[in-house]
Short mmCIF file of C-alpha atoms in Angstrom, two decimals:
data_model
loop_
_atom_site.label_atom_id
_atom_site.label_comp_id
_atom_site.label_asym_id
_atom_site.label_seq_id
_atom_site.Cartn_x
_atom_site.Cartn_y
_atom_site.Cartn_z
CA UNK H 512 -11.63 -72.48 40.77
CA UNK H 513 -9.50 -72.33 37.73
CA UNK H 514 -10.34 -69.56 35.26
CA UNK H 515 -10.47 -72.10 32.43
CA UNK H 516 -13.16 -74.13 34.22
CA UNK H 517 -15.20 -70.98 34.94
CA UNK H 518 -14.91 -69.91 31.32
CA UNK H 519 -16.03 -73.34 30.07
CA UNK H 520 -19.00 -73.41 32.47
CA UNK H 521 -20.04 -69.89 31.53
CA UNK H 522 -19.74 -70.66 27.82
CA UNK H 523 -21.84 -73.81 28.23
CA UNK H 524 -24.49 -71.90 30.19
CA UNK H 525 -24.63 -69.06 27.58
CA UNK H 526 -25.11 -71.57 24.77
CA UNK H 527 -28.23 -72.85 26.53
CA UNK H 528 -29.60 -69.42 27.51
CA UNK H 529 -28.91 -67.43 24.33
CA UNK H 530 -30.49 -68.52 21.08
CA UNK H 531 -28.17 -68.83 18.13
CA UNK H 532 -28.18 -65.51 16.30
CA UNK H 533 -28.72 -65.84 12.57
CA UNK H 534 -27.51 -63.13 10.23
CA UNK H 535 -30.32 -61.28 8.45
CA UNK H 536 -31.27 -62.44 4.99
CA UNK H 537 -29.80 -60.32 2.20
CA UNK H 538 -32.22 -57.72 0.84
CA UNK H 539 -34.18 -58.73 -2.22
CA UNK H 540 -33.36 -56.67 -5.29
CA UNK H 541 -36.40 -54.90 -6.64
CA UNK H 542 -36.45 -55.44 -10.36
CA UNK H 543 -39.15 -53.56 -12.15
CA UNK H 544 -40.39 -55.12 -15.35
CA UNK H 545 -41.30 -52.87 -18.22
CA UNK H 546 -43.27 -53.63 -21.33
CA UNK H 547 -42.58 -51.98 -24.65
CA UNK H 548 -45.55 -49.95 -25.85
CA UNK H 549 -43.95 -48.71 -29.06
CA UNK H 550 -40.58 -49.18 -30.74
CA UNK H 551 -39.16 -47.14 -33.63
CA UNK H 552 -36.01 -45.56 -35.03
CA UNK H 553 -35.99 -41.86 -34.29
CA UNK H 554 -33.86 -38.74 -34.22
CA UNK H 555 -32.30 -38.17 -30.82
CA UNK H 556 -30.25 -35.12 -29.88
CA UNK H 557 -28.86 -33.65 -26.67
CA UNK H 558 -29.20 -30.31 -24.89
CA UNK H 559 -27.99 -28.52 -21.77
CA UNK H 560 -29.25 -25.75 -19.52
CA UNK H 561 -27.60 -22.90 -21.41
CA UNK H 562 -29.93 -19.95 -22.07
CA UNK H 563 -28.89 -20.12 -25.74
CA UNK H 564 -30.55 -23.54 -25.90
CA UNK H 565 -33.53 -22.93 -23.62
CA UNK H 566 -35.16 -19.81 -22.21
CA UNK H 567 -34.58 -17.41 -19.32
CA UNK H 568 -35.17 -20.22 -16.77
CA UNK H 569 -32.74 -22.84 -18.08
CA UNK H 570 -32.85 -25.10 -15.01
CA UNK H 571 -36.66 -25.40 -14.93
CA UNK H 572 -38.25 -27.75 -17.48
CA UNK H 573 -41.57 -27.06 -19.18
CA UNK H 574 -43.21 -29.51 -16.76
CA UNK H 575 -41.96 -27.46 -13.79
CA UNK H 576 -39.35 -30.06 -12.82
CA UNK H 577 -35.75 -29.13 -12.14
CA UNK H 578 -33.50 -30.47 -14.88
CA UNK H 579 -31.67 -33.72 -14.12
CA UNK H 580 -29.98 -36.65 -15.82
CA UNK H 581 -32.65 -39.01 -17.15
CA UNK H 582 -34.91 -36.24 -18.43
CA UNK H 583 -36.01 -35.92 -22.06
CA UNK H 584 -37.60 -33.12 -24.04
CA UNK H 585 -40.02 -33.89 -26.87
CA UNK H 586 -43.23 -32.53 -28.36
CA UNK H 587 -44.42 -35.97 -29.45
CA UNK H 588 -45.37 -37.46 -26.06
CA UNK H 589 -47.02 -36.23 -22.84
CA UNK H 590 -45.06 -35.41 -19.70
CA UNK H 591 -44.32 -38.54 -17.70
CA UNK H 592 -43.89 -40.80 -20.74
CA UNK H 593 -41.09 -43.32 -20.10
CA UNK H 594 -38.53 -43.81 -22.84
CA UNK H 595 -35.52 -46.06 -23.43
CA UNK H 596 -32.68 -45.76 -25.92
CA UNK H 597 -31.50 -49.40 -25.73
CA UNK H 598 -28.71 -49.20 -28.31
CA UNK H 599 -27.10 -46.31 -26.41
CA UNK H 600 -28.14 -46.60 -22.73
CA UNK H 601 -29.42 -50.17 -22.37
CA UNK H 602 -32.28 -50.46 -19.85
CA UNK H 603 -31.96 -46.90 -18.46
CA UNK H 604 -35.40 -45.28 -18.30
CA UNK H 605 -35.71 -41.62 -19.31
CA UNK H 606 -38.83 -39.56 -18.59
CA UNK H 607 -40.38 -36.82 -20.75
CA UNK H 608 -40.37 -33.64 -18.65
CA UNK H 609 -39.53 -30.89 -21.13
CA UNK H 610 -40.53 -29.55 -24.54
CA UNK H 611 -38.57 -28.58 -27.63
CA UNK H 612 -38.93 -25.75 -30.12
CA UNK H 613 -42.12 -26.25 -32.13
CA UNK H 614 -40.16 -26.92 -35.35
CA UNK H 615 -39.15 -30.32 -33.87
CA UNK H 616 -42.29 -32.44 -33.87
CA UNK H 617 -40.93 -35.96 -33.43
CA UNK H 618 -37.36 -35.54 -32.17
CA UNK H 619 -36.29 -36.51 -28.64
CA UNK H 620 -33.72 -34.39 -26.83
CA UNK H 621 -31.77 -35.83 -23.87
CA UNK H 622 -30.67 -33.36 -21.17
CA UNK H 623 -26.95 -33.40 -20.32
CA UNK H 624 -25.29 -31.52 -17.44
CA UNK H 625 -22.23 -30.62 -19.54
CA UNK H 626 -22.25 -28.80 -22.88
CA UNK H 627 -19.22 -30.75 -24.13
CA UNK H 628 -21.06 -34.05 -23.56
CA UNK H 629 -24.14 -32.80 -25.38
CA UNK H 630 -22.02 -31.63 -28.34
CA UNK H 631 -20.24 -34.98 -28.42
CA UNK H 632 -23.59 -36.81 -28.44
CA UNK H 633 -24.68 -34.90 -31.56
CA UNK H 634 -27.62 -36.17 -33.62
CA UNK H 635 -28.29 -39.90 -33.67
CA UNK H 636 -30.83 -42.00 -35.51
CA UNK H 637 -31.35 -44.77 -32.98
CA UNK H 638 -33.86 -47.22 -31.61
CA UNK H 639 -36.39 -45.61 -29.26
CA UNK H 640 -38.75 -47.57 -27.01
CA UNK H 641 -41.78 -46.10 -25.29
CA UNK H 642 -42.24 -48.24 -22.18
CA UNK H 643 -44.50 -48.59 -19.15
CA UNK H 644 -44.35 -50.53 -15.94
CA UNK H 645 -45.63 -54.05 -16.57
CA UNK H 646 -48.73 -55.07 -14.66
CA UNK H 647 -48.03 -57.75 -12.07
CA UNK H 648 -50.31 -60.76 -11.81
#
């Protein structure tokens, strides 16, 4: 028997035996919706993990968390409060995990990994949004 005939017969038989394989559906993007609890213009500064700016444990926040990008220090809100700075960082959510010196009652301080970036950030009066995860229906 010719190899071409065998190949055609085998191909025909496999089409009947094997179901057509469909590629998996693309994963659904999880988009969390947040609602704005409070919106105001506030003083926002930046800090790093230098002992001159913190205490003798510069990589441990007041909440006990290890410092990381997305963390904020403030005395105005409880730990875990979610904050956005929409005019600077769009929809990025920051979380309160650290405290500031007591002389700063209402200021928010964003943690930066590099001192030069924190210095460049400086002091900004910008829109601040306190947000929470929206309840789904």
